PDB file of C-alpha atoms and ligand atoms in Angstrom:
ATOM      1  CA  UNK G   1       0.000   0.000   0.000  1.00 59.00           C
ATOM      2  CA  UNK G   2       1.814   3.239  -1.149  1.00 73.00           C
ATOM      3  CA  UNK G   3      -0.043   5.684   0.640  1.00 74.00           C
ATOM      4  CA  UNK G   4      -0.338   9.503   0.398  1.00 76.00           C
ATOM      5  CA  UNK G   5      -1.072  12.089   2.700  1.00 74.00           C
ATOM      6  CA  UNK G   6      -1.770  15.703   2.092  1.00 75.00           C
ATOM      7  CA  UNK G   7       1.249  17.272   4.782  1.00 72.00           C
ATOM      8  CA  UNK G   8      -0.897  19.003   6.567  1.00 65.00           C
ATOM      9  CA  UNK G   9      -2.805  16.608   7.623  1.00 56.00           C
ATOM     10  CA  UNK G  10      -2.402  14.934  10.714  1.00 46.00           C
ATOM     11  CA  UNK G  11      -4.367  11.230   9.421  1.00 47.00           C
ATOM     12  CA  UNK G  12      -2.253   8.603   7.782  1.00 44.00           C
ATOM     13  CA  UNK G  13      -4.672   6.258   8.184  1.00 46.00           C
ATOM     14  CA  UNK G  14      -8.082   7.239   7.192  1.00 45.00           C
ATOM     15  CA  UNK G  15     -11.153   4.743   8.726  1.00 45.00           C
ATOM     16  CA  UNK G  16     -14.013   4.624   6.659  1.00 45.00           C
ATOM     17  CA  UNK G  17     -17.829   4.077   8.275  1.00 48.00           C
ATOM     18  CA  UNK G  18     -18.323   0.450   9.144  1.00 53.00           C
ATOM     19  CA  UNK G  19     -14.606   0.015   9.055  1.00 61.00           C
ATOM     20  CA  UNK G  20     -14.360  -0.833   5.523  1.00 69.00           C
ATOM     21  CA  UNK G  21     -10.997  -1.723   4.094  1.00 79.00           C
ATOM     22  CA  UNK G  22     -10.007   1.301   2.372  1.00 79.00           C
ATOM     23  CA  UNK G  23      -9.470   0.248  -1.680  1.00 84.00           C
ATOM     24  CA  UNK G  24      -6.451   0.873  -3.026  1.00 86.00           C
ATOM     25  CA  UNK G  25      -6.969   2.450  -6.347  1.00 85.00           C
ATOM     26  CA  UNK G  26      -4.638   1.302  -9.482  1.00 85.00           C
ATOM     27  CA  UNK G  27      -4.341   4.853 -10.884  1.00 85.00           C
ATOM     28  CA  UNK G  28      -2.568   7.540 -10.019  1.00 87.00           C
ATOM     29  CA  UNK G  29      -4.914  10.231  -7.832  1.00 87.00           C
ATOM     30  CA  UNK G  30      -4.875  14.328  -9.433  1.00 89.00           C
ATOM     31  CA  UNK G  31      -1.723  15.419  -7.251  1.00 91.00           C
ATOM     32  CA  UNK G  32       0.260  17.996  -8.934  1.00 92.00           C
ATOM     33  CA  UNK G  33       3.389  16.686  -9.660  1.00 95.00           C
ATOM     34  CA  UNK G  34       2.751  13.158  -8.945  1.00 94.00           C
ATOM     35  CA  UNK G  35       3.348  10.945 -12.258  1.00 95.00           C
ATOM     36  CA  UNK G  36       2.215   7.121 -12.414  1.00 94.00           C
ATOM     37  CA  UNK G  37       2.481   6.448 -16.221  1.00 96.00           C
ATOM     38  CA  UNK G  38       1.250   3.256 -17.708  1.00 94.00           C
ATOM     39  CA  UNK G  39       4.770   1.497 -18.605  1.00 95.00           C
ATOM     40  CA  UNK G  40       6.339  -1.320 -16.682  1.00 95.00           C
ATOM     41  CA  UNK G  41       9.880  -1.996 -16.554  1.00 96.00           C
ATOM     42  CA  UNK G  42      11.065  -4.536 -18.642  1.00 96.00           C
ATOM     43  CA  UNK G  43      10.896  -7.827 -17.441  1.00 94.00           C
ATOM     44  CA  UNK G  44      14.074  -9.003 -18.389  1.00 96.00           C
ATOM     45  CA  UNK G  45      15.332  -5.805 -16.758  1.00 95.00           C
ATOM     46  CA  UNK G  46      14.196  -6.410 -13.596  1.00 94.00           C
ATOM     47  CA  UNK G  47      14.941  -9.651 -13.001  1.00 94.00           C
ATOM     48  CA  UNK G  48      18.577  -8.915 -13.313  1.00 95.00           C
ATOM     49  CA  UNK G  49      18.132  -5.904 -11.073  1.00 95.00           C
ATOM     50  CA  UNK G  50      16.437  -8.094  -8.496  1.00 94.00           C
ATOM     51  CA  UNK G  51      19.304 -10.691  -8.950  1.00 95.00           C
ATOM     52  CA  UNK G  52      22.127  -7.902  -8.883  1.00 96.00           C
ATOM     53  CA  UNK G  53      20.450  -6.435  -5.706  1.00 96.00           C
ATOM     54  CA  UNK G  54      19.955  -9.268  -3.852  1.00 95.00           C
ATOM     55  CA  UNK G  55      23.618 -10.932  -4.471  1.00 96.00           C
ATOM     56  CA  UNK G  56      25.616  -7.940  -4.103  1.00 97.00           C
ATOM     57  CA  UNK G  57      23.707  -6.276  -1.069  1.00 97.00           C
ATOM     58  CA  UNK G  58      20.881  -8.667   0.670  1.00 96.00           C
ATOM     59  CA  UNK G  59      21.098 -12.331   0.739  1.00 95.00           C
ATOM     60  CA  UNK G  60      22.612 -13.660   3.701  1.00 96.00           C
ATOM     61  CA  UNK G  61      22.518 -10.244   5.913  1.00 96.00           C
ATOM     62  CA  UNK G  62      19.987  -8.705   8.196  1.00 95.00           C
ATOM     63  CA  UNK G  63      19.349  -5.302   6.487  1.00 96.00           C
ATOM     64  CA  UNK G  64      17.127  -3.858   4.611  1.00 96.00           C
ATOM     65  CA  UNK G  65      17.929  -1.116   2.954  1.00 97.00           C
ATOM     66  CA  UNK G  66      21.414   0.277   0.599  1.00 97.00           C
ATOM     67  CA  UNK G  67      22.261   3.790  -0.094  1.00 97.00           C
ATOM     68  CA  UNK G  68      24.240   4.327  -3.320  1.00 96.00           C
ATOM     69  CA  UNK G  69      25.564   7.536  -4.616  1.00 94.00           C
ATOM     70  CA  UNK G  70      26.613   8.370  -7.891  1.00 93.00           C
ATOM     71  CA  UNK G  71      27.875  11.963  -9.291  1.00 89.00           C
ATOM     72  CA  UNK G  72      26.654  13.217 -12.928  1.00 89.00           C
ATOM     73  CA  UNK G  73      29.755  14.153 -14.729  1.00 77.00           C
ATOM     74  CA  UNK G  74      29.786  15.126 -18.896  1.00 65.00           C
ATOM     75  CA  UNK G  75      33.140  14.079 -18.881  1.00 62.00           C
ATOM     76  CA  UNK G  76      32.685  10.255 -21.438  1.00 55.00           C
ATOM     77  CA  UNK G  77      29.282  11.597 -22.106  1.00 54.00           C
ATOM     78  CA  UNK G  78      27.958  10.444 -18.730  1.00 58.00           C
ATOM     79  CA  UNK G  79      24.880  12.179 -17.578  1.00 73.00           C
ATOM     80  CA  UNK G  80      23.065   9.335 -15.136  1.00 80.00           C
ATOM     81  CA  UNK G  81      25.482   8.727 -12.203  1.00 77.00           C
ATOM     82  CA  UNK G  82      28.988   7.632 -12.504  1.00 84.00           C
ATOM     83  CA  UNK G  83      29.806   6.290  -9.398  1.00 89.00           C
ATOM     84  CA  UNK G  84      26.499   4.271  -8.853  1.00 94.00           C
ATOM     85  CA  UNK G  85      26.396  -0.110  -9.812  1.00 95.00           C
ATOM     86  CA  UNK G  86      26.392  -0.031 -13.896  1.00 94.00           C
ATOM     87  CA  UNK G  87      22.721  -1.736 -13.499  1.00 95.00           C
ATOM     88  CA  UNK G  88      21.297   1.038 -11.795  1.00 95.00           C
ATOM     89  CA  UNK G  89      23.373   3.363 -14.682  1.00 93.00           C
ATOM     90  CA  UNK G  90      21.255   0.879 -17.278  1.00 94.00           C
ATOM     91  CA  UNK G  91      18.064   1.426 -15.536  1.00 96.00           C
ATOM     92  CA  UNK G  92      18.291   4.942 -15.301  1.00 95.00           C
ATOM     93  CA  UNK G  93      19.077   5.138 -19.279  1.00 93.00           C
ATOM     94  CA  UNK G  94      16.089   2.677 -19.667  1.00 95.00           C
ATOM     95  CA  UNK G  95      13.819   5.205 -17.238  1.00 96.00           C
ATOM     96  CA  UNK G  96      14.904   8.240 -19.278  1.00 95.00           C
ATOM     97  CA  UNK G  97      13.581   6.559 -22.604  1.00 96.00           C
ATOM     98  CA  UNK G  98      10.316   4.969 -21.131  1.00 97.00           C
ATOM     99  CA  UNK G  99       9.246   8.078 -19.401  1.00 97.00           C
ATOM    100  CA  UNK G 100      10.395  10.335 -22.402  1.00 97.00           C
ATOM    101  CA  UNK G 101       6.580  10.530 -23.326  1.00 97.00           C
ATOM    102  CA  UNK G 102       4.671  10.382 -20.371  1.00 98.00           C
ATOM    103  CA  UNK G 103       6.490  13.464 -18.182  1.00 98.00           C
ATOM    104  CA  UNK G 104       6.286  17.100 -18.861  1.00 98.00           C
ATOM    105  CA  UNK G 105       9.660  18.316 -20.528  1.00 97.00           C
ATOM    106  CA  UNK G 106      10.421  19.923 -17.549  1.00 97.00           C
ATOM    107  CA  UNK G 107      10.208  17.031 -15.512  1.00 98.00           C
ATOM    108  CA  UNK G 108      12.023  14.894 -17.567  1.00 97.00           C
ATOM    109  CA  UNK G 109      14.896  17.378 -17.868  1.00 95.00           C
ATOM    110  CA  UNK G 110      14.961  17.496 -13.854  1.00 96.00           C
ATOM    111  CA  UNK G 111      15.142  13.736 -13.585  1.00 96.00           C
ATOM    112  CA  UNK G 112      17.346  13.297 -16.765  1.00 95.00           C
ATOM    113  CA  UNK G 113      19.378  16.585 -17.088  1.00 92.00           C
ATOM    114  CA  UNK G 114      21.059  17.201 -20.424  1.00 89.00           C
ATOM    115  CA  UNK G 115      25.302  16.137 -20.966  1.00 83.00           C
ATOM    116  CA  UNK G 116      25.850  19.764 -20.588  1.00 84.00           C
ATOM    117  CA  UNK G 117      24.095  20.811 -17.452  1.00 88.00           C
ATOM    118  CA  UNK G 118      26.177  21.128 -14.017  1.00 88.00           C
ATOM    119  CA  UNK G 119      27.256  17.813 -12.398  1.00 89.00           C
ATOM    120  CA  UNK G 120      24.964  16.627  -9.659  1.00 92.00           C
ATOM    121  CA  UNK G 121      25.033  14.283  -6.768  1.00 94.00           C
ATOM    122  CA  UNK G 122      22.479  11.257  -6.889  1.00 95.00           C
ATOM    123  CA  UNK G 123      21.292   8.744  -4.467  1.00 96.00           C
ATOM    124  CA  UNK G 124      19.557   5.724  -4.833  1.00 97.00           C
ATOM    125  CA  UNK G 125      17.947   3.717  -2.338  1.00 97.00           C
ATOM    126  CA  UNK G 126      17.259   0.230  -2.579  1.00 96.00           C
ATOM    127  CA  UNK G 127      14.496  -0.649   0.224  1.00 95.00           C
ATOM    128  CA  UNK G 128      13.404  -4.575   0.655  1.00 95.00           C
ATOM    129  CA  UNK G 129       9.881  -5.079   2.497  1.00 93.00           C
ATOM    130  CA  UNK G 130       8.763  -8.421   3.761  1.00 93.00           C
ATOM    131  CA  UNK G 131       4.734  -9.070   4.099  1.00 91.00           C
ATOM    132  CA  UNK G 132       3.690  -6.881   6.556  1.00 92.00           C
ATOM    133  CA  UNK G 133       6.316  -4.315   6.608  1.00 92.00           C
ATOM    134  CA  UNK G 134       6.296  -0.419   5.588  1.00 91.00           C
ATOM    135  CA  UNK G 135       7.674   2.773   5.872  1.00 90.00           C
ATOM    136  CA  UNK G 136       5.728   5.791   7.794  1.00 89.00           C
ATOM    137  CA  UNK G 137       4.452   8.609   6.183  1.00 88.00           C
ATOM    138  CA  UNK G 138       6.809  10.815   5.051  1.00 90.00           C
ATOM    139  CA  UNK G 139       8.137  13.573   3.040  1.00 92.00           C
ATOM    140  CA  UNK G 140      11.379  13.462   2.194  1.00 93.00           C
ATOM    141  CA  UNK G 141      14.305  15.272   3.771  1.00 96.00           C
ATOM    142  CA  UNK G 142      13.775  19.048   2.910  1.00 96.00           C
ATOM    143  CA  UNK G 143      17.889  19.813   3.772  1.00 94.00           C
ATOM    144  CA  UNK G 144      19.225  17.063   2.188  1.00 96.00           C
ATOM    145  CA  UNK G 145      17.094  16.031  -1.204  1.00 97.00           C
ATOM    146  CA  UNK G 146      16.233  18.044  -3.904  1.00 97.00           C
ATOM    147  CA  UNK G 147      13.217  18.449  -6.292  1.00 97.00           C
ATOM    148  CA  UNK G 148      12.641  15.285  -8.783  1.00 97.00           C
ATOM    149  CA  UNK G 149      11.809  11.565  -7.241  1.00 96.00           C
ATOM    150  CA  UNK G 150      12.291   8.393  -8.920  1.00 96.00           C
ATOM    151  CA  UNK G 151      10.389   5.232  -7.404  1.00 94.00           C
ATOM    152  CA  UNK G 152      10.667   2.080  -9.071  1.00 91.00           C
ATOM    153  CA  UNK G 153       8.890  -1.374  -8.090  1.00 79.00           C
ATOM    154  CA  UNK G 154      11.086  -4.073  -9.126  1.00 71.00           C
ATOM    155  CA  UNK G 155       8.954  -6.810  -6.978  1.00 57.00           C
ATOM    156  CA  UNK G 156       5.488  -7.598  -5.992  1.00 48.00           C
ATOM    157  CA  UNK G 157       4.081  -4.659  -4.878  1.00 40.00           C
ATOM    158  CA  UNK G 158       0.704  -3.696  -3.855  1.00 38.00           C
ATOM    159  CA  UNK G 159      -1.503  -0.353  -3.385  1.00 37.00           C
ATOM    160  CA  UNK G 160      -2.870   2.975  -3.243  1.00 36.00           C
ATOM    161  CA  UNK G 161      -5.534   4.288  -1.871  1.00 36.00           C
ATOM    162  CA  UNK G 162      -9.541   5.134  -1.779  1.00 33.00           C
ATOM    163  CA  UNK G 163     -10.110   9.066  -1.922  1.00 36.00           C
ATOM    164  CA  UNK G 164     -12.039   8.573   1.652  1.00 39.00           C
ATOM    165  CA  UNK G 165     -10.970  12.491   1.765  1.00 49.00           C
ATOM    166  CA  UNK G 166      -8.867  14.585  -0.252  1.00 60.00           C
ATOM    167  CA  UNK G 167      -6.080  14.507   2.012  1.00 79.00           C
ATOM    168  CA  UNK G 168      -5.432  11.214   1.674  1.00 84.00           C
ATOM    169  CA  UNK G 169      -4.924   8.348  -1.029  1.00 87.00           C
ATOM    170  CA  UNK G 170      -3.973   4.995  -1.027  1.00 88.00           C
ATOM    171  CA  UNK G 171      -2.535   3.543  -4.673  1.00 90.00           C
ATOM    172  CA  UNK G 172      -1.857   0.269  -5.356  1.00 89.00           C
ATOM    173  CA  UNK G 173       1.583  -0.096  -7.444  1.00 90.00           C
ATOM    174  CA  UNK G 174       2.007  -2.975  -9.971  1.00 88.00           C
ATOM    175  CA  UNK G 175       5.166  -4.804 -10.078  1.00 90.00           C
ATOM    176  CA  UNK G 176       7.947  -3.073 -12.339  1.00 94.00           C
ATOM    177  CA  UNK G 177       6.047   0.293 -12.391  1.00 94.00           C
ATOM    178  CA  UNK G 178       7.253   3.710 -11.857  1.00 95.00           C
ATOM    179  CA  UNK G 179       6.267   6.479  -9.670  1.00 95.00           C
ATOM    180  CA  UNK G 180       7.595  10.078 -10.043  1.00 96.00           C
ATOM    181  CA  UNK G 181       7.197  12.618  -7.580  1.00 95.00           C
ATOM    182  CA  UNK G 182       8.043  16.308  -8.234  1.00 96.00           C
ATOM    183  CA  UNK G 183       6.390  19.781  -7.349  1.00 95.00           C
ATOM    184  CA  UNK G 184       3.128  19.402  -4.833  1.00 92.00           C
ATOM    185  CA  UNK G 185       3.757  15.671  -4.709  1.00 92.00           C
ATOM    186  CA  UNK G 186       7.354  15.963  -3.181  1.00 93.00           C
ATOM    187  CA  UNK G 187       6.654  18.898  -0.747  1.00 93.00           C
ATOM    188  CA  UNK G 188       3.218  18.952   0.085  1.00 90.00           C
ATOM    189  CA  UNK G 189       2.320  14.953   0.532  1.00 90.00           C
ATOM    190  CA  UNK G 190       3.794  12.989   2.727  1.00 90.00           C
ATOM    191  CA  UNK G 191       4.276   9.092   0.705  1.00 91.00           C
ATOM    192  CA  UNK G 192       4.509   6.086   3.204  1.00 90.00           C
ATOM    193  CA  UNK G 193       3.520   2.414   3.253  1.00 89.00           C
ATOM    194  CA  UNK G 194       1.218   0.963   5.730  1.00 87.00           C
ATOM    195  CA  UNK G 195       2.850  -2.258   7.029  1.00 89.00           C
ATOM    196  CA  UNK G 196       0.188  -5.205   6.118  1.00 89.00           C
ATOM    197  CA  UNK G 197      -0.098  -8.507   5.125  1.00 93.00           C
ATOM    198  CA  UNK G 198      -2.475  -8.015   2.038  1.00 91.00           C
ATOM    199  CA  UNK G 199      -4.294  -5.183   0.107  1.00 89.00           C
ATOM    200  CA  UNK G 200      -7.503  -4.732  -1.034  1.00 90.00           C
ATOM    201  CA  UNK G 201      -7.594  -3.092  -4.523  1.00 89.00           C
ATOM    202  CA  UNK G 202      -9.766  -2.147  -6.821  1.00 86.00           C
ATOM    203  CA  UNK G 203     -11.190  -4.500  -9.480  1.00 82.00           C
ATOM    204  CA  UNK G 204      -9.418  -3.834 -12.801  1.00 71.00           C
ATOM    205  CA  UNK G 205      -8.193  -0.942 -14.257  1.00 60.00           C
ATOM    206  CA  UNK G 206     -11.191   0.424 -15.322  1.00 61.00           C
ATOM    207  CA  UNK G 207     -12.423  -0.075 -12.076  1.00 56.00           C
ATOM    208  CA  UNK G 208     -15.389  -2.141 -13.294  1.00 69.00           C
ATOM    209  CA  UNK G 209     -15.143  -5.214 -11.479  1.00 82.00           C
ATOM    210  CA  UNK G 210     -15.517  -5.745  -7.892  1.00 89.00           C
ATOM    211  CA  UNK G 211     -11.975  -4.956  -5.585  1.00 91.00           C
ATOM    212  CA  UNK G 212      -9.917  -8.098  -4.443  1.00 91.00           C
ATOM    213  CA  UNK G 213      -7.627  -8.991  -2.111  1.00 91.00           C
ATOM    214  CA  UNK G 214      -4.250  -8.870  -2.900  1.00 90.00           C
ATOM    215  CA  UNK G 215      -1.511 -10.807  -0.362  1.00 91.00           C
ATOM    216  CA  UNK G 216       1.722  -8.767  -0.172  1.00 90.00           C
ATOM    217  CA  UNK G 217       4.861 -10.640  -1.547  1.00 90.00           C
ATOM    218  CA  UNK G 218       8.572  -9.497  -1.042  1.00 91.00           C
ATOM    219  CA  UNK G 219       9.255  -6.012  -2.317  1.00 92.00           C
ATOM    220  CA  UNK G 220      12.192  -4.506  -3.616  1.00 94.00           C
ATOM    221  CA  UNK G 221      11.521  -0.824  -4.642  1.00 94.00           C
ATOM    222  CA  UNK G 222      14.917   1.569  -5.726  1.00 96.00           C
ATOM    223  CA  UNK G 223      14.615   5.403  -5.362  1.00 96.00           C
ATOM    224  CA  UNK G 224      16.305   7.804  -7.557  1.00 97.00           C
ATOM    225  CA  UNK G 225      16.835  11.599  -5.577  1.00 97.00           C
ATOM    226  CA  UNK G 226      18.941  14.418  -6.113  1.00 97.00           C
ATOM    227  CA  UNK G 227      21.133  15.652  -3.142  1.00 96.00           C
ATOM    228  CA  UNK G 228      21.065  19.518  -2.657  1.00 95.00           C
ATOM    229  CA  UNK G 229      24.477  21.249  -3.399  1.00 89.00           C
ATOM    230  CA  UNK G 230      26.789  20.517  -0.425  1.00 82.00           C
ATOM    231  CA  UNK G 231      24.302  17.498   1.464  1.00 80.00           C
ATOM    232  CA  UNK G 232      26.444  14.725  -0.146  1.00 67.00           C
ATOM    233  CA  UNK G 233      29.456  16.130   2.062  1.00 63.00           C
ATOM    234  CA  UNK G 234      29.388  14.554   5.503  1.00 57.00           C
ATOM    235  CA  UNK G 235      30.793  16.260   8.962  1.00 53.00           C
ATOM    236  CA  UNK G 236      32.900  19.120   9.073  1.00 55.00           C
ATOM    237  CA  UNK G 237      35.787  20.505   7.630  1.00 52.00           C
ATOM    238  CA  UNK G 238      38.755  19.101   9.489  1.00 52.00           C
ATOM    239  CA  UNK G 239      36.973  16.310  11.100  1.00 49.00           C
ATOM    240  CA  UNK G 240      38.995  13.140  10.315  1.00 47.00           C
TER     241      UNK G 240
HETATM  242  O1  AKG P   1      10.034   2.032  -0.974  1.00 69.76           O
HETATM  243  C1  AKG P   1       9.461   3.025  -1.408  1.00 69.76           C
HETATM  244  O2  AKG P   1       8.798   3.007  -2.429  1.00 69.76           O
HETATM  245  C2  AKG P   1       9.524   4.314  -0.649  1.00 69.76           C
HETATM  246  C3  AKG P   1      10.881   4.579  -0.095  1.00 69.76           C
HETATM  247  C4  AKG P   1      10.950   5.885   0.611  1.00 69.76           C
HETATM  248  O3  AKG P   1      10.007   6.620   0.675  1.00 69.76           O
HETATM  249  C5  AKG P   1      12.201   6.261   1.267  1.00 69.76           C
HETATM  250  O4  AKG P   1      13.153   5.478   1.284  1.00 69.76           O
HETATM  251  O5  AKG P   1      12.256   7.414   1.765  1.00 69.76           O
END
């Protein structure tokens, strides 16, 4: 359940009369600046990401989430990250062409800059969920990230929410989709995951048939931010 809250709103969780499940809806809900287009990653594509993440950071340890940072540089005509695993390079030149027609310009140009533009810091984070585990609502750190969110499911995922208000919506994500979050979406909404065992989620995408249950599988989902100018430095000058 990928759920989102206006900020200013103290609810995360929104009870409906009778207590209801709340249905997670399969589209994305009018939030300016918040970008669920109708592609999936490829399949082959995220199978090897899965494999690459699990081998190289997750099987065998007790953790659950990996940052990775990556610096854009023109120098070799490298725009996406150099520093960061060469699959997460490939998926970000795979995100830049799938999302090509489904983002503003604008947008795309603040997730994908052009060879030219100044060299940035990025960070991905790679976050694994068991059934039943989440994240709380959040937005995301106001000092340290910029503007221009990448979310990608690479496993099972799961949900998004009923407009019981309009301050809060729960949206159900399909395995190897792609969320962006930019503008209203990235500063006024908090995003979180309710920790749960299964979703209920409305019945096909045109909503005509009735909602189902959905049980949770393992999730892998990788995040794509910008750091502000001077957050990818830690401590102080001088410090060891
Ligand atoms: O796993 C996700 O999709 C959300 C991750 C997230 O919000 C975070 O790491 O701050």
């Amino acid at each position: 359940m990928y759920a989102v809250n206006n900020a200013e709103s103290s609810d995360s969780e929104v009870d409906s009369l009778f207590d209801e499940p709340p249905i997670a809806m399969r589209s994305a809900p009018p939030i300016p600046g918040l970008f669920v287009p109708p592609i999936r990653l490829p399949l082959e594509l995220a199978n090897d990401i899965v494999q690459q993440c699990m081998s190289l950071y997750f099987d065998g340890r007790d953790i659950n989430q990996i940052m990775l940072f990556g610096r854009t540089t023109s120098e070799h005509g490298e725009n996406m990250g150099s520093g960061l695993p060469t699959f997460l390079i490939t998926l970000l030149h795979r995100l830049a062409e799938l999302l090509r027609d489904h983002l503003p310009e604008k947008v795309h140009e603040m997730l994908f800059p052009p060879k030219d533009a100044p060299p940035r810091a990025r960070q991905a984070i790679l976050n694994l969920y068991h059934p039943g585990e989440g994240i709380s609502p959040h937005v995301d750190l106001l000092k340290r990230f910029d503007d221009g969110i990448i979310g990608c499911e690479e496993e099972e995922l799961f949900g998004m929410a009923v407009p019981l208000d309009r301050n809060h919506w729960d949206l159900y994500l399909e395995e190897r989709s792609v969320l962006v979050l930019s503008e209203d979406a990235r500063y006024d909404w908090t995003h979180g995951i309710n920790g749960k065992l299964r979703d209920f989620v409305d019945g096909g995408v045109d909503g005509q048939e009735e909602p189902e249950w959905i049980e949770r599988g393992t999730r892998l989902s990788i995040t794509f931010r910008w750091l502000l100018p001077g957050a990818d430095i830690v401590g102080e000058p001088g410090d060891p």
